[in-house]
Short mmCIF file of C-alpha atoms and ligand atoms in Angstrom, two decimals:
data_model
loop_
_atom_site.label_atom_id
_atom_site.label_comp_id
_atom_site.label_asym_id
_atom_site.label_seq_id
_atom_site.Cartn_x
_atom_site.Cartn_y
_atom_site.Cartn_z
CA UNK A 1 -147.48 31.14 93.81
CA UNK A 2 -144.66 34.02 93.77
CA UNK A 3 -145.47 37.64 93.84
CA UNK A 4 -143.96 38.09 90.35
CA UNK A 5 -145.59 34.98 88.68
CA UNK A 6 -149.00 35.92 90.20
CA UNK A 7 -148.88 39.66 88.77
CA UNK A 8 -147.69 38.17 85.44
CA UNK A 9 -150.66 36.04 85.41
CA UNK A 10 -152.91 38.75 86.41
CA UNK A 11 -151.58 40.68 83.57
CA UNK A 12 -152.14 38.06 81.03
CA UNK A 13 -155.78 37.65 82.23
CA UNK A 14 -156.65 41.35 82.46
CA UNK A 15 -155.17 42.43 78.84
CA UNK A 16 -152.85 44.87 80.37
CA UNK A 17 -149.61 43.20 79.56
CA UNK A 18 -148.34 46.29 77.46
CA UNK A 19 -150.01 49.09 79.31
CA UNK A 20 -147.86 52.23 79.29
CA UNK A 21 -145.67 50.79 76.18
CA UNK A 22 -145.22 52.43 72.90
CA UNK A 23 -144.98 50.00 69.99
CA UNK A 24 -144.42 50.16 66.28
CA UNK A 25 -145.52 47.43 63.81
CA UNK A 26 -144.53 47.49 60.23
CA UNK A 27 -146.97 46.26 57.58
CA UNK A 28 -149.70 46.72 60.10
CA UNK A 29 -152.24 47.70 57.28
CA UNK A 30 -153.75 44.11 56.86
CA UNK A 31 -152.79 40.56 57.75
CA UNK A 32 -150.61 39.34 60.44
CA UNK A 33 -149.37 42.76 60.97
CA UNK A 34 -152.88 44.15 61.57
CA UNK A 35 -153.51 41.11 63.74
CA UNK A 36 -150.35 42.13 65.77
CA UNK A 37 -151.39 45.65 65.98
CA UNK A 38 -154.78 44.65 67.51
CA UNK A 39 -153.41 42.21 69.96
CA UNK A 40 -150.73 44.73 71.24
CA UNK A 41 -153.43 47.36 71.65
CA UNK A 42 -155.73 44.98 73.45
CA UNK A 43 -152.74 44.63 75.89
CA UNK A 44 -152.74 48.32 76.45
CA UNK A 45 -149.85 49.60 74.31
CA UNK A 46 -150.03 52.59 71.89
CA UNK A 47 -149.52 51.32 68.48
CA UNK A 48 -147.82 52.92 65.50
CA UNK A 49 -149.12 51.35 62.55
CA UNK A 50 -146.87 51.75 59.69
CA UNK A 51 -147.58 50.73 56.18
CA UNK A 52 -146.62 51.71 52.60
CA UNK A 53 -150.35 51.62 52.22
CA UNK A 54 -151.39 55.01 54.29
CA UNK A 55 -154.94 54.11 54.00
CA UNK A 56 -154.80 50.69 55.39
CA UNK A 57 -152.44 51.84 58.17
CA UNK A 58 -154.61 55.03 59.10
CA UNK A 59 -157.89 52.50 59.29
CA UNK A 60 -156.31 49.98 61.53
CA UNK A 61 -154.74 52.64 63.80
CA UNK A 62 -158.17 54.57 64.13
CA UNK A 63 -160.06 51.35 64.92
CA UNK A 64 -157.64 50.38 67.81
CA UNK A 65 -158.39 51.19 71.37
CA UNK A 66 -156.20 53.07 72.64
CA UNK A 67 -156.32 54.84 69.10
CA UNK A 68 -152.87 54.34 67.51
CA UNK A 69 -151.10 56.15 64.85
CA UNK A 70 -151.44 55.40 61.27
CA UNK A 71 -148.06 56.35 59.16
CA UNK A 72 -147.01 55.68 55.71
CA UNK A 73 -143.55 53.92 55.73
CA UNK A 74 -141.74 51.94 52.69
CA UNK A 75 -139.22 49.99 55.16
CA UNK A 76 -137.07 49.23 52.03
CA UNK A 77 -135.96 53.16 52.23
CA UNK A 78 -133.42 53.66 55.06
CA UNK A 79 -134.27 57.38 55.18
CA UNK A 80 -138.00 56.62 55.59
CA UNK A 81 -137.19 54.33 58.30
CA UNK A 82 -134.96 56.93 60.13
CA UNK A 83 -137.40 59.70 59.82
CA UNK A 84 -140.44 57.52 61.05
CA UNK A 85 -138.68 56.18 63.95
CA UNK A 86 -137.25 59.40 65.20
CA UNK A 87 -140.77 61.19 64.63
CA UNK A 88 -142.46 58.45 66.79
CA UNK A 89 -139.84 58.81 69.46
CA UNK A 90 -140.18 62.76 69.51
CA UNK A 91 -144.06 62.52 69.63
CA UNK A 92 -144.35 59.93 72.57
CA UNK A 93 -141.00 60.35 74.31
CA UNK A 94 -140.25 56.55 74.14
CA UNK A 95 -140.33 53.09 71.76
CA UNK A 96 -140.48 50.14 73.64
CA UNK A 97 -141.50 47.63 70.75
CA UNK A 98 -140.67 47.28 67.42
CA UNK A 99 -142.51 44.28 65.35
CA UNK A 100 -140.81 44.13 62.06
CA UNK A 101 -143.54 42.20 60.30
CA UNK A 102 -143.70 43.97 56.89
CA UNK A 103 -142.94 41.58 54.01
CA UNK A 104 -143.69 40.54 50.47
CA UNK A 105 -143.20 37.54 48.37
CA UNK A 106 -142.36 37.14 44.27
CA UNK A 107 -142.29 33.54 44.01
CA UNK A 108 -140.39 32.01 40.94
CA UNK A 109 -138.41 28.97 40.33
CA UNK A 110 -134.67 29.77 40.54
CA UNK A 111 -133.88 29.48 37.13
CA UNK A 112 -136.74 31.86 36.08
CA UNK A 113 -136.34 34.32 38.91
CA UNK A 114 -135.81 37.76 37.61
CA UNK A 115 -133.28 40.20 39.20
CA UNK A 116 -136.24 42.64 39.98
CA UNK A 117 -138.00 39.56 41.95
CA UNK A 118 -134.80 38.99 43.78
CA UNK A 119 -133.95 42.67 44.63
CA UNK A 120 -137.52 43.43 45.66
CA UNK A 121 -137.83 40.83 48.32
CA UNK A 122 -134.30 41.31 49.74
CA UNK A 123 -135.21 45.17 50.08
CA UNK A 124 -138.30 44.71 51.93
CA UNK A 125 -138.00 41.50 53.68
CA UNK A 126 -134.47 41.98 54.72
CA UNK A 127 -132.90 45.40 54.31
CA UNK A 128 -136.16 46.68 55.74
CA UNK A 129 -135.77 44.65 58.84
CA UNK A 130 -132.00 46.01 59.17
CA UNK A 131 -133.06 49.53 58.48
CA UNK A 132 -135.69 49.58 61.33
CA UNK A 133 -134.01 47.58 63.68
CA UNK A 134 -130.75 50.04 63.19
CA UNK A 135 -133.16 52.92 63.85
CA UNK A 136 -134.85 51.45 66.90
CA UNK A 137 -131.91 50.28 68.46
CA UNK A 138 -130.56 53.55 68.73
CA UNK A 139 -133.46 54.80 71.04
CA UNK A 140 -133.58 51.33 72.82
CA UNK A 141 -129.80 51.14 73.74
CA UNK A 142 -130.21 54.71 75.28
CA UNK A 143 -133.33 53.66 77.28
CA UNK A 144 -131.58 50.75 78.47
CA UNK A 145 -134.63 48.49 77.64
CA UNK A 146 -136.75 47.64 74.41
CA UNK A 147 -138.35 44.39 72.56
CA UNK A 148 -137.85 43.85 68.83
CA UNK A 149 -139.51 40.95 67.38
CA UNK A 150 -138.87 40.03 63.75
CA UNK A 151 -141.21 38.00 61.58
CA UNK A 152 -139.24 35.86 59.69
CA UNK A 153 -140.98 32.58 57.92
CA UNK A 154 -140.93 28.84 58.25
CA UNK A 155 -139.29 29.26 54.47
CA UNK A 156 -136.28 30.29 55.81
CA UNK A 157 -135.23 26.67 56.03
CA UNK A 158 -135.55 26.57 52.11
CA UNK A 159 -138.56 26.39 50.20
CA UNK A 160 -139.37 25.46 46.32
CA UNK A 161 -139.97 28.64 44.23
CA UNK A 162 -138.75 30.95 47.05
CA UNK A 163 -135.07 31.55 46.58
CA UNK A 164 -135.33 35.23 47.39
CA UNK A 165 -137.97 34.93 50.05
CA UNK A 166 -136.05 32.14 51.89
CA UNK A 167 -132.70 33.98 51.63
CA UNK A 168 -134.25 37.18 52.87
CA UNK A 169 -135.97 35.33 55.73
CA UNK A 170 -132.89 33.19 56.81
CA UNK A 171 -131.16 36.54 56.79
CA UNK A 172 -133.63 37.78 59.04
CA UNK A 173 -132.81 34.86 61.70
CA UNK A 174 -129.32 35.63 61.38
CA UNK A 175 -129.77 39.51 61.75
CA UNK A 176 -132.01 38.78 65.04
CA UNK A 177 -129.33 36.44 66.65
CA UNK A 178 -126.44 39.12 65.97
CA UNK A 179 -128.91 42.16 67.24
CA UNK A 180 -129.70 39.80 70.44
CA UNK A 181 -126.18 39.53 71.32
CA UNK A 182 -125.35 43.15 70.49
CA UNK A 183 -128.22 44.71 72.39
CA UNK A 184 -128.32 42.32 75.38
CA UNK A 185 -126.10 44.56 77.45
CA UNK A 186 -128.72 47.10 77.04
CA UNK A 187 -131.69 44.65 77.87
CA UNK A 188 -133.17 45.13 74.59
CA UNK A 189 -134.25 41.73 73.41
CA UNK A 190 -134.59 40.51 70.04
CA UNK A 191 -136.47 37.29 68.83
CA UNK A 192 -137.54 35.91 65.63
CA UNK A 193 -140.92 34.38 64.95
CA UNK A 194 -141.27 31.70 61.94
CA UNK A 195 -145.18 31.57 61.21
CA UNK A 196 -146.09 28.52 59.36
CA UNK A 197 -148.91 28.56 56.92
CA UNK A 198 -151.16 31.64 57.93
CA UNK A 199 -154.50 32.52 56.43
CA UNK A 200 -153.78 36.22 54.86
CA UNK A 201 -153.95 37.87 51.49
CA UNK A 202 -150.36 36.58 50.93
CA UNK A 203 -151.58 32.88 51.13
CA UNK A 204 -155.28 33.43 49.68
CA UNK A 205 -153.85 33.51 46.04
CA UNK A 206 -152.47 30.14 46.24
CA UNK A 207 -154.36 27.65 44.31
CA UNK A 208 -157.04 25.62 46.08
CA UNK A 209 -155.36 22.22 45.45
CA UNK A 210 -151.99 23.41 46.64
CA UNK A 211 -153.56 24.83 49.87
CA UNK A 212 -155.08 21.62 50.74
CA UNK A 213 -151.68 19.79 50.13
CA UNK A 214 -150.21 22.40 52.57
CA UNK A 215 -153.02 22.19 55.12
CA UNK A 216 -152.47 18.08 55.13
CA UNK A 217 -149.04 18.51 56.29
CA UNK A 218 -149.68 20.63 59.21
CA UNK A 219 -150.12 18.52 62.47
CA UNK A 220 -152.78 20.79 64.19
CA UNK A 221 -154.60 20.24 60.99
CA UNK A 222 -155.70 23.74 60.02
CA UNK A 223 -153.96 27.06 58.57
CA UNK A 224 -152.72 29.57 61.40
CA UNK A 225 -154.61 32.95 62.14
CA UNK A 226 -153.06 36.48 62.38
CA UNK A 227 -154.22 35.79 66.09
CA UNK A 228 -152.09 32.85 66.52
CA UNK A 229 -148.99 34.78 65.58
CA UNK A 230 -150.11 37.94 67.59
CA UNK A 231 -150.17 36.00 70.83
CA UNK A 232 -146.77 35.04 70.65
CA UNK A 233 -145.52 38.63 69.81
CA UNK A 234 -147.39 40.08 72.47
CA UNK A 235 -145.67 37.70 75.15
CA UNK A 236 -142.10 38.28 73.48
CA UNK A 237 -142.97 42.18 73.55
CA UNK A 238 -143.92 42.03 77.50
CA UNK A 239 -141.90 42.53 80.55
CA UNK A 240 -142.57 38.89 81.33
CA UNK A 241 -140.44 37.99 78.30
CA UNK A 242 -137.26 39.67 79.41
CA UNK A 243 -135.13 36.59 79.95
CA UNK A 244 -135.95 35.42 76.30
CA UNK A 245 -133.86 36.88 73.67
CA UNK A 246 -131.92 35.38 70.45
CA UNK A 247 -134.71 32.80 69.97
CA UNK A 248 -136.25 31.49 66.69
CA UNK A 249 -139.64 30.43 67.52
CA UNK A 250 -141.98 28.50 65.09
CA UNK A 251 -145.55 29.41 65.14
CA UNK A 252 -146.96 26.71 62.55
CA UNK A 253 -149.09 24.39 64.22
CA UNK A 254 -146.40 21.86 64.35
CA UNK A 255 -145.40 22.26 60.39
CA UNK A 256 -141.73 22.61 60.01
CA UNK A 257 -139.99 22.38 56.23
P1 NAI B 301 -149.84 40.55 53.67
O1 NAI B 301 -149.49 40.79 52.24
O2 NAI B 301 -151.36 40.36 53.99
O3 NAI B 301 -149.69 42.00 54.53
C1 NAI B 301 -148.27 42.53 54.22
C2 NAI B 301 -148.36 44.00 54.75
O4 NAI B 301 -146.91 44.63 54.43
C3 NAI B 301 -149.54 44.93 53.84
O5 NAI B 301 -150.33 45.62 54.39
C4 NAI B 301 -148.36 45.64 53.00
O6 NAI B 301 -149.06 46.96 52.41
C5 NAI B 301 -147.07 45.76 53.73
N1 NAI B 301 -146.04 46.29 53.02
C6 NAI B 301 -145.67 45.49 51.82
N2 NAI B 301 -144.46 46.05 51.68
C7 NAI B 301 -144.18 47.36 52.62
C8 NAI B 301 -143.11 48.13 52.61
N3 NAI B 301 -142.07 48.06 51.77
N4 NAI B 301 -142.90 48.74 53.56
C9 NAI B 301 -144.19 48.73 54.51
N5 NAI B 301 -145.02 47.82 54.61
C10 NAI B 301 -145.13 47.00 53.54
O7 NAI B 301 -148.99 39.57 54.38
P2 NAI B 301 -148.92 38.70 55.67
O8 NAI B 301 -149.21 37.21 55.25
O9 NAI B 301 -149.67 39.38 56.73
O10 NAI B 301 -147.35 38.50 55.98
C11 NAI B 301 -146.93 39.41 57.04
C12 NAI B 301 -145.45 38.84 57.15
O11 NAI B 301 -145.44 37.59 57.88
C13 NAI B 301 -144.49 38.92 56.16
O12 NAI B 301 -143.19 39.24 56.60
C14 NAI B 301 -144.62 37.44 55.66
O13 NAI B 301 -143.32 37.38 55.13
C15 NAI B 301 -144.64 36.69 56.93
N6 NAI B 301 -145.21 35.37 56.96
C16 NAI B 301 -146.52 35.26 56.33
C17 NAI B 301 -146.89 33.97 56.43
C18 NAI B 301 -148.40 33.54 55.78
O14 NAI B 301 -148.51 32.37 55.56
N7 NAI B 301 -149.07 34.30 55.62
C19 NAI B 301 -145.64 32.65 56.80
C20 NAI B 301 -144.68 33.08 57.23
C21 NAI B 301 -144.27 34.28 57.38
#
């Protein structure tokens, strides 16, 4: 067993994969983002929980160990993204990990989709990832290191009722791959994760019959939990994943559209 492999294994087992790192997770107030924030803190990172819902962000941050920082952030506004990233950098002197997780859906069949439904989803799910990645990349380029993990979706392949969401999530894949190429020379990695059907508020509104149909299509036979996504984020955010970039990783129990 090589020394590097053994130290990686020890870090994985002891839960200090990310000790000394400062991470920022958008949409960390609940659901997958909360799960990611909890896992990164469990691995030793100081986690800034950013969410449009300030109360949720603060509640999650204060329950973490080490204690995180809860901030209000609407990722669809470029100036807010710039300001939050700058203030986190000033406060901690570094920003090692950015997880772009905040997202919304406004499903409708294409012929009935309103302009608002289209623009809202593109603004949060795609422009938000761009604004945050741009802001963080300036700091990470200067530092010569960094990890960016973008939460796309299995729906990026195309899904009925989700023209806006699929377009945004496919955009996240293209943005991630481009950013991975541009930032590679600065040793900043950028990867996208495509969760399948995960048990959160976003999916709890789906009628029972449709949920059951969806679960029946998952080879591993169950919906995913936020912790299933968080485990993959933690690995990609770690030093151990330094040679993995530009990847698009499904976390869907074997389900692909
Ligand atoms: P959720 O609806 O439970 O949580 C989303 C969080 O993002 C909330 O705390 C919300 O306040 C926050 N948020 C919404 N708009 C925001 C904005 N403009 N700025 C900052 N924060 C904002 O959703 P869930 O299920 O946890 O989804 C998280 C991510 O995972 C999203 O990007 C979603 O598209 C993606 N995803 C979810 C899947 C699922 O099955 N739940 C499947 C595939 C992808």
